[in-house]
Amino acid sequence: MAEQVALVIGGLAGGLLLLLLLIWVSCCLWKRLCAIFTYEELSGTTAASSTQEDKPCPPYATRTQTSRPPGVPFVVPPSFQDRDWVPLNSGEWAQVPRDPCPAPELLPHTSSSNLGIVGTINPELYKFLDDTSETDFPEGCLGRLWFSLEYQQEAERLLVGLIKARRLQGPSETCSPLVKLHLLPDERRFLQSKTKRKTSNPQFDEHFIFQVSSKSITQRVLRFSVYHVDRQRKHQLLGQVFFPLKNETLAGDCRRLIWRDLEAESLEPPSEFGDLQFCLGYNDCLRRLTVVVLRAKGLQLQEDTSFVSVCVKVSLMNHNKFVKCKKTSAVLGSANPVYSETFSFKADPAELDTASLSLTVLQGAEGEKNSWTKVWTLGRIAVRL
């Protein structure tokens, strides 16, 4: 029985010693934490904030300098250097009085100052360059056209955006313009904008798509023809824009904004025997040579124009040997016939270096059975492929 009592007393004594040891360790840790989170009072500060009202304000330049008193492990911001520091021993937040000497406001930047103040915006840096494309027009300008181009390589599509036109020189004050778009040398197909009524500064904002392969796109020329539409719906040409499609223009698959001045229609007189307008094209996949005979101009007819007809004979030659020949329809009684007919010839790529094309303008006098009783050759054109 005595041994049990002795064990109980020993256990209580050991537990008491362990409890005292834990209390002592806790007290040491608490003092350590208090020493870490307790700020030292700044030297040179007054105890009461009322004395600051009588203190003259130091210069702003001296207040902006940062200082760190010895023993303080941080730098006091300039706006708090002249304030009283109150110990927070009571567990409540102490209210810091407002600085009676506020910092001077930043002045706006003026153009006369050489050095800008930090925090201000210099408007000179954010000025946009003036767009002079709508103000600077040369003397005798027929008008100006704005458009955009983008070529999609994968889809092989040319996207053309017709934006606007300015200062069109119409036949009267009530100008009603429209624009036709051709992808030369194809004269047969064109896209057309809507007609803008009674304005010399139309805003179109229309988009057009041409399907053209990436192999032939750089050989094409985009033509914009601006017309005036009168009350009888007759088209009068005001000017044209020719834009060759080049690699640098279509590179990057990005949209490019372009403007060009209108050019007048060529008024050069035809040659001695007349002019012939036609287009050529070749398809590698189909191995087909395409010839489009558009029109002739200024032909020197041999007899009375009311009883003669004119046609064009298209011949494919290889090594100066005849291969195949085709003819256009005959146009009666005109020295400026319009055909717009297309012919196709089969030609291998290896034969193009030795092949040539001959276009002969023929005039005939009709007989009783629509057969030519007499034929004249008005001119001939030879083109080497």
Short mmCIF file of C-alpha atoms in Angstrom, two decimals:
data_model
loop_
_atom_site.label_atom_id
_atom_site.label_comp_id
_atom_site.label_asym_id
_atom_site.label_seq_id
_atom_site.Cartn_x
_atom_site.Cartn_y
_atom_site.Cartn_z
CA MET A 1 0.00 0.00 0.00
CA ALA A 2 2.82 2.39 0.84
CA GLU A 3 4.48 1.68 -2.49
CA GLN A 4 1.34 2.66 -4.37
CA VAL A 5 1.07 5.94 -2.48
CA ALA A 6 4.73 6.66 -3.24
CA LEU A 7 4.16 6.02 -6.97
CA VAL A 8 1.14 8.37 -7.04
CA ILE A 9 3.11 11.13 -5.27
CA GLY A 10 6.04 10.66 -7.66
CA GLY A 11 3.75 10.85 -10.69
CA LEU A 12 2.12 14.07 -9.46
CA ALA A 13 5.52 15.62 -8.80
CA GLY A 14 6.77 14.68 -12.27
CA GLY A 15 3.64 16.03 -13.91
CA LEU A 16 3.97 19.32 -12.00
CA LEU A 17 7.59 19.69 -13.10
CA LEU A 18 6.63 19.01 -16.72
CA LEU A 19 3.82 21.59 -16.51
CA LEU A 20 6.19 24.20 -15.13
CA LEU A 21 8.66 23.46 -17.93
CA LEU A 22 5.98 23.95 -20.57
CA ILE A 23 4.91 27.24 -18.99
CA TRP A 24 8.49 28.50 -19.01
CA VAL A 25 8.99 27.56 -22.67
CA SER A 26 5.73 29.30 -23.62
CA CYS A 27 6.79 32.45 -21.82
CA CYS A 28 10.10 32.50 -23.69
CA LEU A 29 8.39 32.08 -27.04
CA TRP A 30 5.87 34.81 -26.24
CA LYS A 31 8.62 37.29 -25.35
CA ARG A 32 10.42 36.41 -28.56
CA LEU A 33 7.32 37.07 -30.65
CA CYS A 34 6.60 40.31 -28.87
CA ALA A 35 10.13 41.47 -29.54
CA ILE A 36 9.74 40.74 -33.26
CA PHE A 37 6.38 42.46 -33.83
CA THR A 38 6.96 45.49 -31.62
CA TYR A 39 8.08 48.66 -33.47
CA GLU A 40 10.62 50.97 -31.94
CA GLU A 41 9.56 54.53 -31.42
CA LEU A 42 11.20 56.89 -33.91
CA SER A 43 13.65 59.32 -32.50
CA GLY A 44 13.09 62.99 -33.03
CA THR A 45 9.28 62.83 -33.05
CA THR A 46 7.07 64.73 -30.62
CA ALA A 47 4.61 63.11 -28.31
CA ALA A 48 1.62 65.21 -29.17
CA SER A 49 0.25 65.91 -32.63
CA SER A 50 -0.85 69.40 -31.62
CA THR A 51 2.73 70.64 -31.74
CA GLN A 52 2.87 69.81 -35.46
CA GLU A 53 0.39 72.57 -36.27
CA ASP A 54 2.91 75.21 -35.19
CA LYS A 55 5.81 73.51 -36.96
CA PRO A 56 6.74 75.09 -40.31
CA CYS A 57 6.40 72.82 -43.31
CA PRO A 58 9.73 71.58 -44.60
CA PRO A 59 10.50 72.02 -48.29
CA TYR A 60 9.03 69.39 -50.57
CA ALA A 61 12.41 68.40 -51.94
CA THR A 62 13.71 67.54 -48.44
CA ARG A 63 10.57 65.59 -47.56
CA THR A 64 10.80 63.31 -50.56
CA GLN A 65 14.18 61.95 -49.42
CA THR A 66 13.85 58.58 -47.75
CA SER A 67 15.60 58.02 -44.42
CA ARG A 68 16.01 55.11 -42.04
CA PRO A 69 16.85 55.75 -38.38
CA PRO A 70 19.34 53.37 -36.80
CA GLY A 71 17.73 50.30 -35.34
CA VAL A 72 14.62 50.44 -37.57
CA PRO A 73 14.58 47.53 -40.05
CA PHE A 74 12.53 49.38 -42.70
CA VAL A 75 12.38 52.68 -44.55
CA VAL A 76 9.64 55.08 -43.53
CA PRO A 77 7.74 56.49 -46.55
CA PRO A 78 8.07 60.26 -47.04
CA SER A 79 4.40 60.91 -46.31
CA PHE A 80 4.78 59.31 -42.82
CA GLN A 81 8.16 60.70 -41.76
CA ASP A 82 6.69 63.67 -39.82
CA ARG A 83 3.91 61.79 -38.07
CA ASP A 84 3.71 60.54 -34.48
CA TRP A 85 4.04 56.84 -33.90
CA VAL A 86 1.72 55.56 -31.18
CA PRO A 87 2.40 52.15 -29.59
CA LEU A 88 -0.51 49.75 -29.96
CA ASN A 89 -0.31 48.25 -26.49
CA SER A 90 -4.02 48.54 -25.73
CA GLY A 91 -5.03 46.27 -28.58
CA GLU A 92 -6.80 49.08 -30.48
CA TRP A 93 -5.71 50.86 -33.63
CA ALA A 94 -4.35 54.31 -33.05
CA GLN A 95 -5.61 57.06 -35.36
CA VAL A 96 -2.76 58.77 -37.11
CA PRO A 97 -3.38 62.50 -37.63
CA ARG A 98 -3.48 63.88 -41.17
CA ASP A 99 -0.37 65.55 -42.45
CA PRO A 100 -0.92 69.32 -42.18
CA CYS A 101 1.57 69.89 -45.04
CA PRO A 102 0.23 68.00 -48.06
CA ALA A 103 2.48 67.32 -50.98
CA PRO A 104 2.17 69.86 -53.80
CA GLU A 105 -0.01 68.81 -56.73
CA LEU A 106 1.63 67.81 -59.95
CA LEU A 107 1.36 70.51 -62.56
CA PRO A 108 0.28 69.65 -66.10
CA HIS A 109 2.99 69.38 -68.69
CA THR A 110 3.47 72.47 -70.85
CA SER A 111 5.12 72.65 -74.21
CA SER A 112 7.61 75.24 -72.91
CA SER A 113 9.13 72.87 -70.37
CA ASN A 114 11.96 70.66 -71.50
CA LEU A 115 11.52 67.97 -68.84
CA GLY A 116 8.18 66.30 -68.22
CA ILE A 117 6.94 65.58 -64.69
CA VAL A 118 6.42 61.96 -63.69
CA GLY A 119 2.75 61.03 -63.80
CA THR A 120 1.67 63.45 -66.51
CA ILE A 121 0.65 62.70 -70.12
CA ASN A 122 2.33 64.41 -73.00
CA PRO A 123 -0.33 64.94 -75.70
CA GLU A 124 2.33 65.40 -78.36
CA LEU A 125 3.19 61.70 -78.11
CA TYR A 126 -0.35 60.60 -78.93
CA LYS A 127 -1.09 62.69 -81.98
CA PHE A 128 -2.15 60.77 -85.09
CA LEU A 129 -0.68 61.75 -88.40
CA ASP A 130 -3.18 63.61 -90.53
CA ASP A 131 -4.63 61.54 -93.37
CA THR A 132 -3.94 63.67 -96.43
CA SER A 133 -5.41 61.16 -98.90
CA GLU A 134 -8.77 62.97 -98.77
CA THR A 135 -7.37 66.49 -98.88
CA ASP A 136 -4.39 66.51 -101.25
CA PHE A 137 -5.72 66.09 -104.79
CA PRO A 138 -3.49 66.90 -107.75
CA GLU A 139 -4.62 69.37 -110.36
CA GLY A 140 -6.82 67.78 -113.00
CA CYS A 141 -7.62 64.74 -110.81
CA LEU A 142 -10.58 62.75 -112.12
CA GLY A 143 -11.29 61.30 -108.69
CA ARG A 144 -9.80 58.93 -106.15
CA LEU A 145 -10.79 55.37 -105.28
CA TRP A 146 -10.18 53.46 -102.03
CA PHE A 147 -10.21 49.66 -101.96
CA SER A 148 -8.78 46.73 -99.99
CA LEU A 149 -7.19 43.45 -101.10
CA GLU A 150 -6.69 40.10 -99.40
CA TYR A 151 -5.71 36.78 -101.00
CA GLN A 152 -6.47 33.50 -99.22
CA GLN A 153 -3.86 30.96 -100.30
CA GLU A 154 -5.68 27.84 -99.14
CA ALA A 155 -9.07 28.74 -100.62
CA GLU A 156 -7.46 30.48 -103.66
CA ARG A 157 -9.82 33.42 -103.31
CA LEU A 158 -9.12 37.10 -103.94
CA LEU A 159 -11.19 39.27 -101.60
CA VAL A 160 -11.71 42.81 -102.89
CA GLY A 161 -13.31 45.47 -100.74
CA LEU A 162 -14.68 48.53 -102.55
CA ILE A 163 -14.68 51.24 -99.90
CA LYS A 164 -15.34 54.71 -101.32
CA ALA A 165 -14.58 57.28 -104.01
CA ARG A 166 -14.03 61.02 -103.67
CA ARG A 167 -14.26 64.02 -106.01
CA LEU A 168 -15.59 62.22 -109.05
CA GLN A 169 -15.79 64.48 -112.08
CA GLY A 170 -19.25 63.71 -113.40
CA PRO A 171 -20.90 65.31 -116.43
CA SER A 172 -23.21 67.27 -114.12
CA GLU A 173 -23.68 68.02 -110.45
CA THR A 174 -26.04 65.06 -110.06
CA CYS A 175 -23.47 62.28 -110.51
CA SER A 176 -24.70 58.69 -110.04
CA PRO A 177 -21.60 56.47 -110.02
CA LEU A 178 -21.13 52.73 -110.08
CA VAL A 179 -17.97 50.59 -110.33
CA LYS A 180 -17.27 47.51 -112.47
CA LEU A 181 -14.44 45.17 -111.45
CA HIS A 182 -12.54 43.04 -113.98
CA LEU A 183 -9.73 40.60 -113.30
CA LEU A 184 -7.75 40.97 -116.51
CA PRO A 185 -7.14 39.41 -118.95
CA ASP A 186 -10.66 38.05 -118.52
CA GLU A 187 -12.89 40.73 -120.05
CA ARG A 188 -16.05 38.68 -120.17
CA ARG A 189 -16.68 38.33 -116.45
CA PHE A 190 -17.01 41.28 -114.14
CA LEU A 191 -18.54 42.20 -110.82
CA GLN A 192 -20.52 45.38 -110.32
CA SER A 193 -21.30 47.59 -107.36
CA LYS A 194 -24.59 49.27 -106.55
CA THR A 195 -25.36 52.66 -108.10
CA LYS A 196 -25.04 55.58 -105.70
CA ARG A 197 -27.50 58.30 -106.61
CA LYS A 198 -26.68 62.02 -106.80
CA THR A 199 -23.27 62.09 -105.15
CA SER A 200 -19.70 62.77 -106.27
CA ASN A 201 -18.33 61.23 -103.04
CA PRO A 202 -19.96 57.79 -102.86
CA GLN A 203 -19.46 55.42 -99.95
CA PHE A 204 -19.72 51.85 -101.25
CA ASP A 205 -18.53 49.48 -98.48
CA GLU A 206 -19.08 46.42 -100.68
CA HIS A 207 -17.10 43.19 -100.91
CA PHE A 208 -16.37 40.99 -103.93
CA ILE A 209 -14.72 37.58 -104.40
CA PHE A 210 -12.70 36.36 -107.39
CA GLN A 211 -11.77 32.69 -107.60
CA VAL A 212 -8.24 32.55 -109.02
CA SER A 213 -5.42 30.04 -108.62
CA SER A 214 -2.23 30.90 -106.79
CA LYS A 215 -0.16 30.12 -109.90
CA SER A 216 -1.79 32.75 -112.08
CA ILE A 217 -2.70 35.40 -109.49
CA THR A 218 0.55 37.33 -109.95
CA GLN A 219 -0.10 37.57 -113.70
CA ARG A 220 -3.49 39.20 -113.27
CA VAL A 221 -4.43 42.88 -113.24
CA LEU A 222 -7.38 44.19 -111.27
CA ARG A 223 -9.28 46.93 -113.09
CA PHE A 224 -11.84 49.28 -111.54
CA SER A 225 -14.01 51.13 -114.06
CA VAL A 226 -16.06 53.99 -112.61
CA TYR A 227 -19.18 54.94 -114.61
CA HIS A 228 -21.85 57.59 -114.38
CA VAL A 229 -25.39 56.27 -114.95
CA ASP A 230 -27.77 58.81 -116.47
CA ARG A 231 -31.56 58.77 -116.43
CA GLN A 232 -31.67 56.57 -119.55
CA ARG A 233 -29.36 54.12 -117.72
CA LYS A 234 -26.53 54.74 -120.16
CA HIS A 235 -23.04 54.29 -118.76
CA GLN A 236 -20.48 57.03 -119.21
CA LEU A 237 -16.91 56.17 -118.19
CA LEU A 238 -15.46 58.61 -115.63
CA GLY A 239 -12.11 56.91 -115.11
CA GLN A 240 -10.27 53.66 -114.48
CA VAL A 241 -7.80 52.18 -112.00
CA PHE A 242 -5.40 49.41 -113.04
CA PHE A 243 -3.76 47.54 -110.16
CA PRO A 244 -1.29 44.72 -111.02
CA LEU A 245 -1.33 41.89 -108.51
CA LYS A 246 2.21 41.17 -107.32
CA ASN A 247 3.78 38.92 -104.71
CA GLU A 248 4.58 41.75 -102.30
CA THR A 249 1.00 42.96 -102.42
CA LEU A 250 -0.57 39.58 -101.64
CA ALA A 251 2.05 38.27 -99.19
CA GLY A 252 1.07 37.38 -95.64
CA ASP A 253 -2.66 36.65 -96.12
CA CYS A 254 -3.49 40.03 -94.63
CA ARG A 255 -5.90 42.76 -95.68
CA ARG A 256 -4.28 45.80 -97.31
CA LEU A 257 -5.91 49.20 -97.73
CA ILE A 258 -4.99 50.97 -100.99
CA TRP A 259 -6.05 54.14 -102.79
CA ARG A 260 -5.41 55.19 -106.38
CA ASP A 261 -6.32 58.15 -108.60
CA LEU A 262 -8.54 57.51 -111.59
CA GLU A 263 -6.98 57.43 -115.05
CA ALA A 264 -8.69 58.64 -118.19
CA GLU A 265 -9.57 56.24 -120.99
CA SER A 266 -6.82 55.94 -123.57
CA LEU A 267 -7.65 58.30 -126.41
CA GLU A 268 -4.80 57.22 -128.66
CA PRO A 269 -5.91 56.99 -132.29
CA PRO A 270 -5.90 53.51 -133.80
CA SER A 271 -3.11 52.36 -136.05
CA GLU A 272 -3.17 52.70 -139.82
CA PHE A 273 -5.11 49.47 -140.32
CA GLY A 274 -6.98 49.46 -137.00
CA ASP A 275 -6.64 47.75 -133.63
CA LEU A 276 -7.68 44.32 -132.38
CA GLN A 277 -8.21 43.55 -128.69
CA PHE A 278 -8.00 39.96 -127.44
CA CYS A 279 -6.93 37.94 -124.35
CA LEU A 280 -4.91 34.76 -123.94
CA GLY A 281 -4.91 32.18 -121.16
CA TYR A 282 -3.55 28.67 -120.58
CA ASN A 283 -4.74 25.99 -118.15
CA ASP A 284 -1.98 23.56 -117.11
CA CYS A 285 -4.40 20.97 -115.73
CA LEU A 286 -6.67 20.85 -118.78
CA ARG A 287 -3.86 21.63 -121.24
CA ARG A 288 -6.14 24.08 -123.00
CA LEU A 289 -5.22 27.39 -124.64
CA THR A 290 -8.03 29.94 -124.38
CA VAL A 291 -8.36 32.89 -126.77
CA VAL A 292 -10.93 35.63 -126.16
CA VAL A 293 -11.57 37.97 -129.10
CA LEU A 294 -13.05 41.12 -127.61
CA ARG A 295 -13.38 43.87 -130.22
CA ALA A 296 -11.79 45.65 -133.16
CA LYS A 297 -11.41 49.39 -133.60
CA GLY A 298 -10.75 51.72 -136.51
CA LEU A 299 -10.85 49.12 -139.29
CA GLN A 300 -10.30 50.40 -142.82
CA LEU A 301 -13.22 48.87 -144.70
CA GLN A 302 -12.94 48.43 -148.45
CA GLU A 303 -16.53 49.08 -149.57
CA ASP A 304 -19.81 50.56 -148.37
CA THR A 305 -20.17 49.60 -144.68
CA SER A 306 -23.88 48.87 -145.01
CA PHE A 307 -23.27 45.84 -147.22
CA VAL A 308 -20.12 44.29 -145.78
CA SER A 309 -19.42 42.17 -142.70
CA VAL A 310 -16.26 41.61 -140.68
CA CYS A 311 -15.03 38.55 -138.78
CA VAL A 312 -11.81 37.37 -137.12
CA LYS A 313 -10.12 34.06 -137.99
CA VAL A 314 -8.04 32.55 -135.16
CA SER A 315 -5.42 29.97 -136.25
CA LEU A 316 -3.10 27.86 -134.07
CA MET A 317 0.28 27.17 -135.68
CA ASN A 318 3.13 24.88 -134.65
CA HIS A 319 6.52 25.21 -136.35
CA ASN A 320 4.72 27.47 -138.86
CA LYS A 321 2.41 24.59 -139.71
CA PHE A 322 -1.34 24.91 -139.52
CA VAL A 323 -2.96 23.00 -136.60
CA LYS A 324 -6.51 24.30 -136.17
CA CYS A 325 -8.61 27.32 -137.16
CA LYS A 326 -11.77 28.93 -135.75
CA LYS A 327 -13.81 32.01 -136.72
CA THR A 328 -15.92 34.54 -134.93
CA SER A 329 -19.39 35.50 -136.05
CA ALA A 330 -19.61 38.21 -138.73
CA VAL A 331 -20.64 41.73 -137.70
CA LEU A 332 -22.44 43.66 -140.40
CA GLY A 333 -21.63 47.23 -141.38
CA SER A 334 -19.32 48.36 -138.56
CA ALA A 335 -15.71 49.55 -138.50
CA ASN A 336 -15.63 48.96 -134.73
CA PRO A 337 -17.15 45.49 -134.29
CA VAL A 338 -17.58 43.92 -130.84
CA TYR A 339 -17.31 40.11 -130.57
CA SER A 340 -16.56 38.93 -126.99
CA GLU A 341 -16.22 35.34 -128.19
CA THR A 342 -14.06 32.61 -126.66
CA PHE A 343 -12.16 29.82 -128.40
CA SER A 344 -10.30 26.89 -126.89
CA PHE A 345 -7.41 24.91 -128.39
CA LYS A 346 -5.76 21.77 -127.07
CA ALA A 347 -2.02 22.29 -126.60
CA ASP A 348 0.53 20.34 -124.58
CA PRO A 349 2.94 22.36 -122.41
CA ALA A 350 5.91 21.04 -124.40
CA GLU A 351 4.41 22.49 -127.61
CA LEU A 352 3.99 26.03 -126.32
CA ASP A 353 7.62 26.97 -127.03
CA THR A 354 7.18 26.25 -130.74
CA ALA A 355 3.52 27.29 -131.09
CA SER A 356 2.16 30.60 -132.36
CA LEU A 357 -1.23 32.19 -132.81
CA SER A 358 -2.48 34.05 -135.87
CA LEU A 359 -5.49 36.41 -135.82
CA THR A 360 -6.67 37.64 -139.22
CA VAL A 361 -9.42 40.23 -139.70
CA LEU A 362 -11.49 39.45 -142.80
CA GLN A 363 -14.07 41.52 -144.62
CA GLY A 364 -16.57 39.99 -147.00
CA ALA A 365 -19.44 41.06 -149.23
CA GLU A 366 -22.54 38.91 -148.79
CA GLY A 367 -24.24 37.18 -151.70
CA GLU A 368 -27.74 35.90 -152.11
CA LYS A 369 -27.30 32.86 -149.80
CA ASN A 370 -25.36 34.62 -147.02
CA SER A 371 -22.13 33.49 -148.61
CA TRP A 372 -19.26 35.87 -149.20
CA THR A 373 -18.79 36.59 -152.84
CA LYS A 374 -15.67 38.65 -152.20
CA VAL A 375 -13.17 38.60 -149.32
CA TRP A 376 -10.55 41.17 -148.25
CA THR A 377 -7.88 40.79 -145.61
CA LEU A 378 -7.88 43.94 -143.46
CA GLY A 379 -5.00 42.95 -141.20
CA ARG A 380 -3.19 40.15 -139.42
CA ILE A 381 -1.57 39.69 -136.00
CA ALA A 382 0.90 36.92 -135.12
CA VAL A 383 1.61 36.10 -131.46
CA ARG A 384 4.31 33.67 -130.33
CA LEU A 385 3.29 31.69 -127.26
#
